[in-house]
XYZ file of C-alpha atoms in Angstrom:
693
model
C -17.131 -7.262 14.696
C -14.892 -9.539 12.633
C -12.158 -9.627 10.048
C -14.687 -9.203 7.606
C -15.763 -5.529 8.914
C -18.030 -3.872 6.217
C -15.497 -1.632 4.578
C -15.488 2.161 5.307
C -16.868 5.059 3.098
C -13.562 7.063 2.124
C -14.646 10.138 3.957
C -15.549 8.246 7.089
C -12.355 6.679 7.077
C -10.288 10.173 6.391
C -12.598 11.743 9.543
C -11.354 8.450 11.499
C -7.766 8.933 10.646
C -7.893 12.519 11.760
C -9.383 11.932 15.142
C -6.842 9.507 15.816
C -9.196 6.768 15.947
C -7.668 3.214 14.208
C -9.946 1.466 11.643
C -8.033 -1.533 11.530
C -5.820 -3.274 14.309
C -4.303 -6.577 15.169
C -5.248 -9.338 17.458
C -3.084 -11.407 19.968
C -2.245 -13.706 16.709
C -1.283 -11.219 14.813
C -4.492 -11.152 12.662
C -5.638 -7.801 11.225
C -8.881 -7.040 12.073
C -11.578 -4.344 10.892
C -13.437 -1.845 12.901
C -17.179 -2.216 12.375
C -18.710 1.287 11.000
C -21.160 1.742 13.990
C -18.303 1.604 16.440
C -16.628 4.242 14.465
C -19.237 6.600 14.531
C -20.023 5.915 18.042
C -16.693 6.819 19.151
C -16.654 9.531 16.730
C -20.037 10.957 18.526
C -18.084 10.608 21.820
C -15.418 12.832 20.175
C -17.987 15.626 19.654
C -17.645 14.442 15.925
C -21.125 13.299 14.464
C -20.787 11.529 11.514
C -24.284 10.168 10.576
C -24.145 11.718 7.012
C -22.119 13.124 4.441
C -22.663 16.629 5.736
C -21.758 15.859 9.368
C -18.508 14.242 8.091
C -18.023 17.214 6.045
C -18.480 19.523 9.034
C -16.790 17.109 11.783
C -13.549 17.572 9.139
C -13.451 21.059 8.830
C -13.940 21.445 12.431
C -10.876 19.094 13.276
C -8.685 21.095 10.744
C -9.443 24.760 12.130
C -8.888 23.364 15.819
C -5.465 22.131 14.685
C -4.169 25.649 13.983
C -2.800 26.700 16.697
C -4.474 25.084 20.103
C -4.548 26.887 23.550
C -1.519 24.965 24.551
C 1.776 23.788 22.492
C 4.363 21.531 23.870
C 8.417 21.223 23.175
C 11.386 19.905 24.776
C 14.164 22.229 26.078
C 17.205 22.080 23.944
C 15.117 20.895 20.539
C 13.331 22.954 18.152
C 9.816 24.385 19.001
C 7.619 23.507 15.984
C 4.257 24.760 15.554
C 1.911 24.056 13.078
C 1.383 27.462 11.224
C 2.154 28.452 7.816
C 4.657 31.346 6.770
C 6.803 33.100 8.719
C 4.730 34.975 11.378
C 6.581 37.470 14.169
C 6.257 35.922 17.605
C 6.324 37.246 21.157
C 7.155 35.066 23.832
C 7.033 36.064 27.437
C 8.439 33.378 29.926
C 7.317 32.339 33.224
C 9.907 34.516 34.904
C 8.854 37.834 32.735
C 11.810 37.572 30.371
C 10.779 38.383 27.010
C 11.741 37.028 23.529
C 10.595 38.327 20.047
C 11.327 37.933 16.161
C 10.073 36.157 13.048
C 9.381 32.117 13.199
C 11.301 30.599 10.372
C 9.467 28.115 7.906
C 9.812 24.237 8.469
C 8.226 22.386 5.891
C 4.236 22.570 4.924
C 2.703 24.155 7.398
C 5.238 24.623 10.090
C 7.217 27.070 11.419
C 10.536 27.040 14.051
C 11.029 29.702 16.796
C 14.404 30.770 16.440
C 14.584 30.546 20.124
C 15.204 27.668 23.293
C 13.145 28.814 25.961
C 13.810 26.945 29.297
C 11.523 24.648 30.782
C 7.984 26.306 32.050
C 4.746 27.219 30.727
C 5.566 30.629 28.370
C 2.777 32.727 26.878
C 3.332 33.105 23.137
C 1.884 35.242 20.700
C 2.483 34.356 16.961
C 0.708 35.557 13.932
C -2.400 37.513 15.974
C -3.254 33.971 17.735
C -2.122 33.448 21.748
C -1.179 29.750 23.166
C 0.365 28.583 26.173
C 4.301 27.268 25.156
C 4.695 24.464 27.725
C 8.580 23.818 27.560
C 9.354 20.338 29.304
C 12.701 18.991 30.298
C 13.613 15.753 27.990
C 13.287 13.511 30.575
C 11.200 13.101 33.806
C 12.661 13.577 37.301
C 15.356 10.820 37.440
C 15.502 8.616 40.610
C 18.875 9.356 40.467
C 18.147 12.897 41.308
C 15.857 11.933 44.357
C 17.693 8.847 45.624
C 21.369 8.378 44.035
C 23.482 5.095 44.993
C 24.532 5.287 48.220
C 27.955 3.520 49.622
C 27.442 1.127 46.402
C 23.638 0.622 47.829
C 20.813 1.147 44.939
C 17.081 1.990 46.366
C 14.590 -0.312 47.342
C 10.821 0.421 48.664
C 7.717 -1.355 49.779
C 4.281 -1.750 48.256
C 1.156 -1.818 50.372
C -2.587 -1.845 50.138
C -3.267 1.183 52.185
C -7.039 -0.238 53.159
C -5.313 -3.537 54.633
C -3.135 -1.884 57.096
C -4.333 -1.989 61.060
C -3.670 0.732 63.648
C -5.569 1.197 67.355
C -8.302 2.772 66.697
C -8.402 2.579 62.887
C -12.166 1.309 62.715
C -11.069 -1.626 60.200
C -10.183 0.303 57.485
C -6.136 1.287 56.788
C -6.106 5.144 56.873
C -3.466 8.031 56.598
C -2.390 7.512 59.943
C -1.618 3.962 60.015
C 0.038 4.977 56.488
C 2.292 7.345 59.091
C 3.224 4.556 61.402
C 3.748 2.069 58.602
C 5.942 4.534 56.223
C 8.150 5.638 59.308
C 9.022 2.089 60.347
C 9.826 0.905 56.230
C 12.021 4.098 56.292
C 13.562 3.000 59.656
C 14.864 -0.161 58.120
C 16.190 1.467 54.819
C 13.509 1.620 52.307
C 13.221 4.774 50.007
C 9.870 4.123 48.395
C 6.467 3.150 49.531
C 3.989 2.442 46.396
C 0.340 2.837 47.933
C -2.824 1.605 46.169
C -4.902 4.247 44.656
C -6.297 6.801 47.275
C -8.922 8.557 44.795
C -12.265 9.994 45.757
C -15.089 7.395 45.773
C -18.851 7.936 46.273
C -19.757 9.048 49.921
C -23.437 8.122 49.259
C -22.801 4.376 48.017
C -19.929 2.641 50.364
C -20.757 -0.896 48.105
C -18.449 0.531 45.181
C -15.010 0.688 46.695
C -12.468 -0.723 43.918
C -9.766 1.572 44.222
C -9.282 1.446 40.458
C -12.846 2.557 40.112
C -13.119 5.937 41.508
C -15.783 9.000 41.236
C -12.704 11.390 40.832
C -8.788 11.446 40.357
C -8.624 14.829 41.549
C -9.650 14.587 44.932
C -9.141 11.870 47.866
C -11.274 8.939 49.370
C -12.407 10.487 52.597
C -12.702 7.325 54.223
C -8.785 7.298 54.553
C -8.481 10.320 56.516
C -7.312 10.308 60.309
C -10.244 11.116 62.708
C -7.693 12.429 64.926
C -6.292 15.075 62.740
C -8.379 17.741 64.612
C -6.936 16.782 68.069
C -7.677 14.220 70.776
C -10.114 16.643 72.412
C -12.275 16.885 69.441
C -12.304 12.926 68.429
C -12.831 11.950 71.974
C -16.062 13.808 72.188
C -16.981 12.999 68.629
C -16.733 9.125 69.903
C -18.857 9.656 72.896
C -21.575 11.594 71.205
C -21.654 9.269 68.321
C -21.644 6.079 70.477
C -19.090 4.487 67.856
C -16.442 3.053 70.041
C -17.596 -0.198 70.144
C -18.672 -0.653 66.026
C -14.884 0.628 65.539
C -13.372 -2.262 67.893
C -15.614 -4.291 65.929
C -14.431 -3.960 62.736
C -10.731 -3.489 63.732
C -11.212 -7.340 64.852
C -12.478 -8.359 61.263
C -9.593 -10.316 58.866
C -11.499 -8.656 56.087
C -12.549 -5.068 55.455
C -16.135 -4.798 55.819
C -16.544 -2.001 53.508
C -19.970 -0.671 53.985
C -19.884 -0.886 57.903
C -16.562 0.763 58.051
C -17.557 3.512 55.952
C -20.666 4.329 57.738
C -19.023 4.537 60.834
C -16.451 6.454 59.829
C -18.683 9.107 58.157
C -21.118 9.062 61.210
C -17.515 9.763 63.025
C -16.670 12.920 60.641
C -20.168 13.812 60.704
C -19.488 14.335 64.526
C -16.391 16.144 64.237
C -17.790 18.592 61.694
C -20.817 19.446 64.068
C -18.255 21.072 66.609
C -16.033 22.648 63.737
C -16.370 26.278 63.713
C -13.909 27.050 60.678
C -10.274 27.843 60.865
C -7.590 29.636 58.579
C -5.898 26.571 57.272
C -9.401 25.299 56.268
C -10.526 28.660 54.500
C -6.917 28.602 52.569
C -7.499 25.198 51.685
C -10.965 25.666 50.187
C -9.952 28.779 48.476
C -6.881 27.025 46.764
C -9.467 24.313 45.848
C -11.333 26.707 43.850
C -13.708 25.933 41.508
C -12.645 22.067 41.084
C -12.905 21.479 44.957
C -16.323 23.360 45.045
C -17.630 21.091 42.333
C -16.584 17.975 43.752
C -18.312 18.804 47.358
C -21.631 19.717 45.278
C -21.473 16.713 43.338
C -20.972 14.707 46.398
C -23.961 16.655 48.165
C -26.136 16.341 45.267
C -25.119 12.362 44.765
C -26.374 11.933 48.338
C -29.507 14.025 48.041
C -30.631 12.200 44.839
C -29.461 8.746 44.545
C -30.310 8.587 48.769
C -33.839 9.500 47.679
C -34.245 7.613 44.660
C -31.778 4.425 44.054
C -32.309 5.014 40.173
C -30.754 8.254 40.069
C -26.897 7.015 40.925
C -25.846 7.985 37.545
C -25.754 11.846 37.142
C -27.017 11.668 33.635
C -30.175 10.348 35.149
C -30.470 13.496 37.501
C -32.837 15.810 36.853
C -32.172 18.196 33.841
C -31.117 21.293 35.977
C -28.345 19.244 38.047
C -26.462 17.691 35.126
C -24.682 20.652 34.072
C -22.362 21.780 36.974
C -22.168 25.182 35.869
C -25.961 25.771 35.720
C -28.285 27.688 37.899
C -30.034 24.844 39.372
C -26.473 23.500 40.788
C -25.396 26.926 41.901
C -28.805 27.339 43.525
C -28.955 23.879 45.277
C -25.274 24.839 46.631
C -26.571 27.984 47.989
C -29.546 26.289 49.856
C -27.046 23.306 50.910
C -24.171 25.550 51.537
C -23.442 23.663 55.129
C -23.623 20.361 53.497
C -21.307 21.617 50.547
C -18.942 22.587 53.085
C -18.615 19.376 54.610
C -17.672 17.422 51.924
C -14.687 20.343 51.591
C -13.798 19.870 54.904
C -13.857 16.042 54.652
C -11.372 16.278 51.927
C -9.296 18.874 54.196
C -9.051 16.344 56.612
C -7.840 13.821 53.874
C -5.298 16.069 52.948
C -3.893 16.891 55.881
C -3.589 13.119 56.251
C -1.694 12.116 53.097
C 0.527 15.018 53.619
C 1.370 13.904 56.920
C 2.238 10.331 56.011
C 4.198 11.874 53.136
C 6.186 14.077 55.843
C 6.396 11.092 58.390
C 8.324 8.800 55.593
C 10.848 11.169 54.314
C 11.253 12.848 57.811
C 12.384 9.009 59.029
C 14.948 9.007 56.194
C 12.939 7.962 53.083
C 14.507 9.687 49.907
C 11.406 9.264 47.760
C 8.524 8.633 50.081
C 5.006 7.719 48.775
C 4.490 6.794 45.537
C 0.783 7.637 44.144
C -1.005 5.209 42.315
C -3.014 6.725 39.334
C -5.896 5.240 37.960
C -6.328 4.934 34.247
C -10.179 6.160 34.340
C -12.813 6.956 36.331
C -16.567 5.857 36.853
C -18.434 7.865 34.271
C -21.407 8.546 37.076
C -19.006 10.099 39.202
C -17.738 13.453 40.668
C -15.135 13.713 37.642
C -17.400 13.061 34.659
C -19.902 15.466 36.126
C -17.331 18.258 36.803
C -15.368 17.727 33.594
C -18.052 16.834 30.962
C -16.471 18.474 28.041
C -12.893 16.995 28.517
C -14.506 13.443 29.085
C -15.620 10.797 26.935
C -19.263 9.921 27.657
C -20.837 6.576 25.752
C -17.614 4.730 25.870
C -15.912 2.408 28.317
C -12.202 1.354 28.776
C -11.041 -2.047 28.116
C -8.994 -4.587 26.561
C -9.407 -6.276 22.900
C -9.659 -10.539 23.029
C -6.127 -11.957 24.150
C -4.971 -15.141 25.219
C -6.164 -14.389 29.016
C -9.212 -13.042 27.762
C -10.548 -14.594 24.786
C -13.870 -12.246 25.199
C -12.001 -8.873 25.991
C -12.392 -6.867 28.851
C -14.701 -4.206 29.694
C -13.349 -2.235 32.521
C -16.651 -0.278 33.074
C -14.328 3.552 33.209
C -14.426 6.418 31.256
C -11.068 8.390 30.583
C -10.306 11.964 28.922
C -11.203 12.653 25.347
C -8.141 13.342 23.537
C -10.104 16.407 21.731
C -11.505 17.729 24.500
C -8.040 17.658 26.174
C -6.775 19.516 23.536
C -9.550 22.248 23.353
C -9.286 23.000 26.946
C -5.195 23.198 26.658
C -4.501 20.176 28.655
C -6.140 22.060 31.825
C -7.785 18.702 32.962
C -5.010 16.521 32.547
C -2.467 18.866 34.380
C -4.709 19.103 37.523
C -5.045 15.274 37.675
C -1.056 15.211 37.727
C -0.730 17.818 40.156
C -3.232 16.223 42.311
C -1.246 12.829 42.267
C 1.921 14.844 42.643
C 0.925 16.921 45.352
C 1.770 14.841 48.327
C 4.049 12.272 47.169
C 7.463 11.662 45.728
C 6.382 9.299 42.690
C 3.740 8.448 40.830
C 2.445 5.215 39.444
C 0.550 5.588 35.765
C -1.598 2.428 35.699
C -1.947 1.248 31.979
C 0.610 3.937 30.985
C -0.156 2.642 26.953
C -3.167 4.875 27.850
C -1.078 7.644 27.014
C -0.743 6.645 23.407
C -4.378 4.669 23.037
C -7.344 3.001 24.450
C -9.520 0.443 23.621
C -12.712 1.601 24.089
C -16.088 0.086 23.870
C -19.336 1.649 23.081
C -22.111 1.448 25.727
C -24.177 -1.570 25.224
C -21.478 -3.453 22.926
C -19.392 -6.120 23.612
C -15.784 -5.616 24.532
C -14.873 -7.227 21.086
C -16.947 -4.635 19.138
C -14.269 -1.511 20.111
C -11.432 0.214 18.864
C -8.241 1.831 19.361
C -8.335 5.503 19.976
C -5.006 7.326 19.863
C -4.139 10.147 22.089
C -1.648 12.790 21.769
C 1.110 10.983 23.644
C 4.335 13.510 22.323
C 2.098 16.303 24.622
C 1.142 14.129 27.276
C 4.707 12.725 27.940
C 6.074 16.148 27.781
C 3.474 17.748 30.269
C 4.493 14.642 32.817
C 8.003 15.380 32.686
C 7.708 18.939 33.524
C 5.080 18.596 36.405
C 7.401 15.505 37.412
C 10.101 17.981 37.578
C 8.081 20.880 39.337
C 7.155 18.407 41.677
C 10.323 16.177 41.981
C 8.240 13.145 41.583
C 9.888 9.989 40.059
C 7.457 8.626 37.454
C 6.541 4.819 36.903
C 4.474 3.273 34.279
C 2.644 0.316 34.112
C 3.779 -1.202 30.827
C 2.294 -4.603 31.246
C 0.063 -6.333 28.475
C 0.011 -6.041 24.548
C 2.147 -2.539 23.780
C 2.562 -0.821 20.643
C 6.005 -1.415 19.012
C 8.717 0.979 20.434
C 6.347 2.107 23.355
C 8.768 0.574 25.921
C 11.579 2.505 24.350
C 9.422 5.504 24.025
C 8.750 5.478 27.640
C 12.184 4.797 28.761
C 13.334 7.427 26.716
C 10.748 9.940 28.254
C 12.350 8.827 31.518
C 9.152 6.925 32.717
C 10.225 3.584 34.626
C 8.351 0.692 33.153
C 7.712 -2.518 35.767
C 9.370 -5.736 35.213
C 7.116 -8.605 37.013
C 9.087 -11.805 38.115
C 6.477 -13.583 36.570
C 6.763 -12.159 33.000
C 10.353 -12.381 33.088
C 10.709 -15.217 30.936
C 12.342 -16.438 27.442
C 10.225 -18.167 24.898
C 11.700 -21.619 26.182
C 10.194 -21.237 29.843
C 13.436 -20.205 31.259
C 13.749 -16.886 33.688
C 15.751 -14.312 32.711
C 18.479 -13.514 34.872
C 17.865 -10.343 37.016
C 21.156 -9.061 36.117
C 19.450 -8.669 32.499
C 16.600 -6.881 33.662
C 15.602 -3.159 32.336
C 18.194 -1.069 33.989
C 15.768 1.853 33.632
C 12.610 0.307 34.997
C 10.871 -1.213 38.795
C 11.530 -4.933 39.733
C 9.006 -6.176 41.344
C 7.794 -10.094 42.543
C 4.028 -9.151 41.705
C 1.375 -6.998 41.369
C -1.991 -6.527 42.754
C -3.837 -8.440 40.018
C -1.144 -11.230 40.324
C -0.624 -14.395 42.560
C 1.767 -13.622 45.430
C 5.044 -15.474 45.500
C 3.912 -18.001 48.077
C 0.326 -18.155 46.433
C 1.915 -18.877 42.880
C 4.116 -21.323 44.055
C 1.200 -23.565 45.403
C -0.830 -22.651 42.423
C -3.469 -21.033 44.464
C -4.328 -18.542 41.802
C -5.223 -21.582 39.180
C -7.418 -23.219 42.176
C -9.024 -20.034 42.627
C -10.188 -19.692 38.600
C -10.874 -23.228 38.414
C -13.395 -23.498 41.579
C -14.799 -20.235 39.625
C -14.882 -21.537 36.504
C -12.554 -18.613 34.912
C -10.862 -21.236 33.078
C -13.384 -22.451 30.522
C -16.101 -25.049 30.392
C -14.785 -28.576 31.538
C -11.074 -27.083 32.574
C -9.904 -27.975 36.197
C -6.880 -26.651 35.818
C -4.701 -29.756 35.680
C -3.041 -28.601 32.965
C -2.240 -25.030 34.271
C -1.038 -26.946 37.284
C 1.175 -29.344 35.148
C 2.654 -26.122 33.384
C 3.137 -24.529 36.805
C 5.176 -27.538 38.017
C 7.722 -26.904 35.196
C 7.843 -23.009 35.762
C 8.463 -23.980 39.585
C 11.657 -25.602 38.575
C 12.942 -22.966 36.136
C 12.014 -20.155 38.647
C 13.718 -22.174 41.554
C 16.715 -22.776 39.210
C 16.908 -19.150 38.040
C 16.913 -17.891 41.842
C 19.477 -20.555 42.785
C 21.696 -18.837 39.326
C 21.132 -15.196 40.855
C 22.326 -16.232 44.303
C 19.103 -15.873 45.872
C 18.130 -19.664 46.601
C 20.439 -23.022 47.826
C 19.546 -26.431 47.630
C 16.655 -28.459 46.236
C 13.166 -26.651 45.327
C 10.804 -26.796 48.181
C 7.180 -28.447 47.801
C 4.274 -26.720 46.599
C 2.688 -26.369 49.502
C 6.106 -24.327 51.274
C 6.300 -21.200 49.744
C 7.486 -19.313 52.482
C 11.305 -20.138 51.093
C 10.719 -19.051 47.847
C 9.157 -15.886 49.044
C 12.598 -15.445 51.076
C 14.530 -16.185 47.414
C 12.075 -13.694 45.651
C 13.078 -10.889 47.770
C 16.528 -11.272 47.268
C 16.159 -12.111 43.467
C 14.594 -9.110 42.614
C 16.962 -7.232 44.746
C 19.870 -8.451 42.470
C 17.834 -6.634 39.224
C 19.691 -4.570 37.237
C 16.773 -2.051 37.426
C 16.973 1.293 39.113
C 14.751 0.516 41.875
C 13.160 -2.849 43.658
C 9.589 -2.525 45.064
C 8.481 -5.549 47.137
C 4.846 -6.023 47.786
C 3.937 -6.424 51.470
C 1.913 -9.664 50.772
C 5.599 -11.438 49.534
C 7.453 -9.666 52.313
C 4.764 -11.544 54.950
C 4.822 -14.509 52.293
C 1.057 -14.574 52.088
C -0.589 -16.558 49.958
C -3.445 -14.736 48.664
C -3.628 -11.953 46.453
C -5.192 -8.574 46.727
C -7.331 -8.738 43.252
C -8.702 -11.714 41.598
C -9.512 -9.999 37.923
C -12.775 -11.090 36.606
C -14.388 -11.447 39.861
C -16.517 -9.231 41.785
C -18.765 -11.150 44.886
C -16.905 -14.498 44.091
C -13.388 -13.237 45.507
C -12.855 -10.778 48.678
C -11.062 -8.097 46.374
C -9.726 -5.198 47.592
C -10.997 -6.374 51.325
C -7.821 -8.425 52.357
C -6.241 -6.796 55.529
C -2.915 -7.212 56.701
C -1.826 -9.507 59.906
C -0.380 -6.862 62.680
C -0.452 -3.348 63.545
C 1.347 -0.981 60.766
C 3.664 0.150 63.008
C 4.963 -3.455 63.922
C 4.339 -5.157 60.552
C 8.046 -4.923 59.795
C 8.873 -6.740 62.929
C 7.589 -10.183 61.973
C 10.653 -12.105 61.500
C 10.312 -13.636 58.471
C 9.362 -10.235 57.046
C 12.574 -8.541 58.486
C 14.691 -11.312 56.972
C 13.316 -10.714 53.462
C 13.824 -6.714 54.062
C 17.597 -7.570 54.880
C 18.019 -9.824 51.974
C 16.431 -7.539 49.467
C 18.548 -4.662 51.021
C 21.373 -6.533 51.009
C 21.006 -7.813 47.285
C 20.676 -4.003 46.460
C 24.476 -3.530 46.852
C 25.258 -4.768 43.661
C 23.499 -6.148 40.709
C 22.834 -10.150 40.426
């Protein structure tokens, strides 16, 4: 793709516009670029809008026009006009959730728009209008507010921690952080005054392929990673019997002694233990209720897990469900139904594992809030899923196929990025009444007091790359951001769940303001709060409606940044460009160190001269207090910085070269915060939250 991409035919251009596909975009230098026709057609084809001929283009445009008449679900905001895309002044009948009914005649509101002269409360209401039916989802103006969950108390504003769940340790954990360790850690954090605990994603992975363990490349965002389930959830005797029968006690002890998570070995050991537990499981009313409540979605996920193990286990070329025999590619087809019947015990096993995981996560939230935390867990919602996973197989009409989510070229990634993920189809969401989006939100909010939406810009647009193309050959596809934000707000109130949006990177003009208006709390990261001259912005000027953090999982820790460890890693792995040894970046870091230390002195978080580059501990001390002084409504301190660790959890752009998602924290979860340095940083953070810097 280039700035000189072939011009699009007018009819193809019109179809792309109607579908929300941008055919031009501005790069990081502000230069306008065109999207190649092949890319346009590939994205339209993934949306189910073929465009290879003028006849197909015309038919696709007609299809979109018909779908826009009155979709299965429409959104509105409480207290604001209810507008619908219909002509005339049709009669309407509205049945509210509480059974109360309203009726009358709609009023014309401009060309092909009508206004309902009623003001229904927040909720999902059934509307009949002009002989058509839809669900009218009325949302509060803003998401559930942090002030409602954790109001300022005695002058102290709320704060919390962030932790990579897999890195937590506990006796009997088998070398992998689980929900039992999370309960212990959350209880300890709440005892020290933390109101919130942000955790890494716990989405379902691939039980049959433990080599795939990135928490941001899940199989499904509807269900949980069963490896985090607590083996003791069924009680001590059952666990002891299973450990003896499986002979795993020695392997569990070996894995617990490792400095890094050995995902394949830990997965094999934990799954073997779970299988032994399942062999003695004879059912329970609680499990029956869980399975019934999970409905079709749970059955499809459990069936996918069983099918994946059966097919991929026999033939590694059948990892992706598109490579399965045709009879198994359709989750509602007779072949899948027959398999589920014949392998009912195996399908039930995967539902059982989800039940164990669900119980564990619920217990972790209860443990933290029971210890005094007013928000509790903040779940992390990944931007997409692996296209070969359960979510894509179970929801084929709502997901994009043949495209990958990524990012266009920028200063840090001159060739762009391809993340190997698929995402929802905006057309599929609308046609399905947003059911897939809603079930995902409800899953994320089910056992949490907050949710962090990764790459929240995806509610407005995503950079999509056709399979086989380079990231430079992608295009922006726009999403129905008004509808999605309203549904987020409505569900957040129903679950009393605060919403945080990861709003880093290149954003559309005005998008941060839009998030703020909707009550979605953005992130303000220490490293990015800089003026154009390199000076760091005082924390007293950070956004009041945002969340202050020192760093994220993709960025260097405070001690690592001070040392330049991230630069050294990139230079060693050749990620800085041909011939670059990192010298220029280290010189720039030296200037930034001086600026940061001065900013910390100005905020009252640091004193004296800056420490040597090799000594990042005093900087971590100051950074905890510095973000505590932020005007932001909430401050979250990652555990890597609470412990003054040097290495970061993930180094973007690497796979095997860096131990991504494998680093374990240095101490038992229940006593991790007792480390003297960590305790002092938490005390400094809490003290700083008593007033802005």
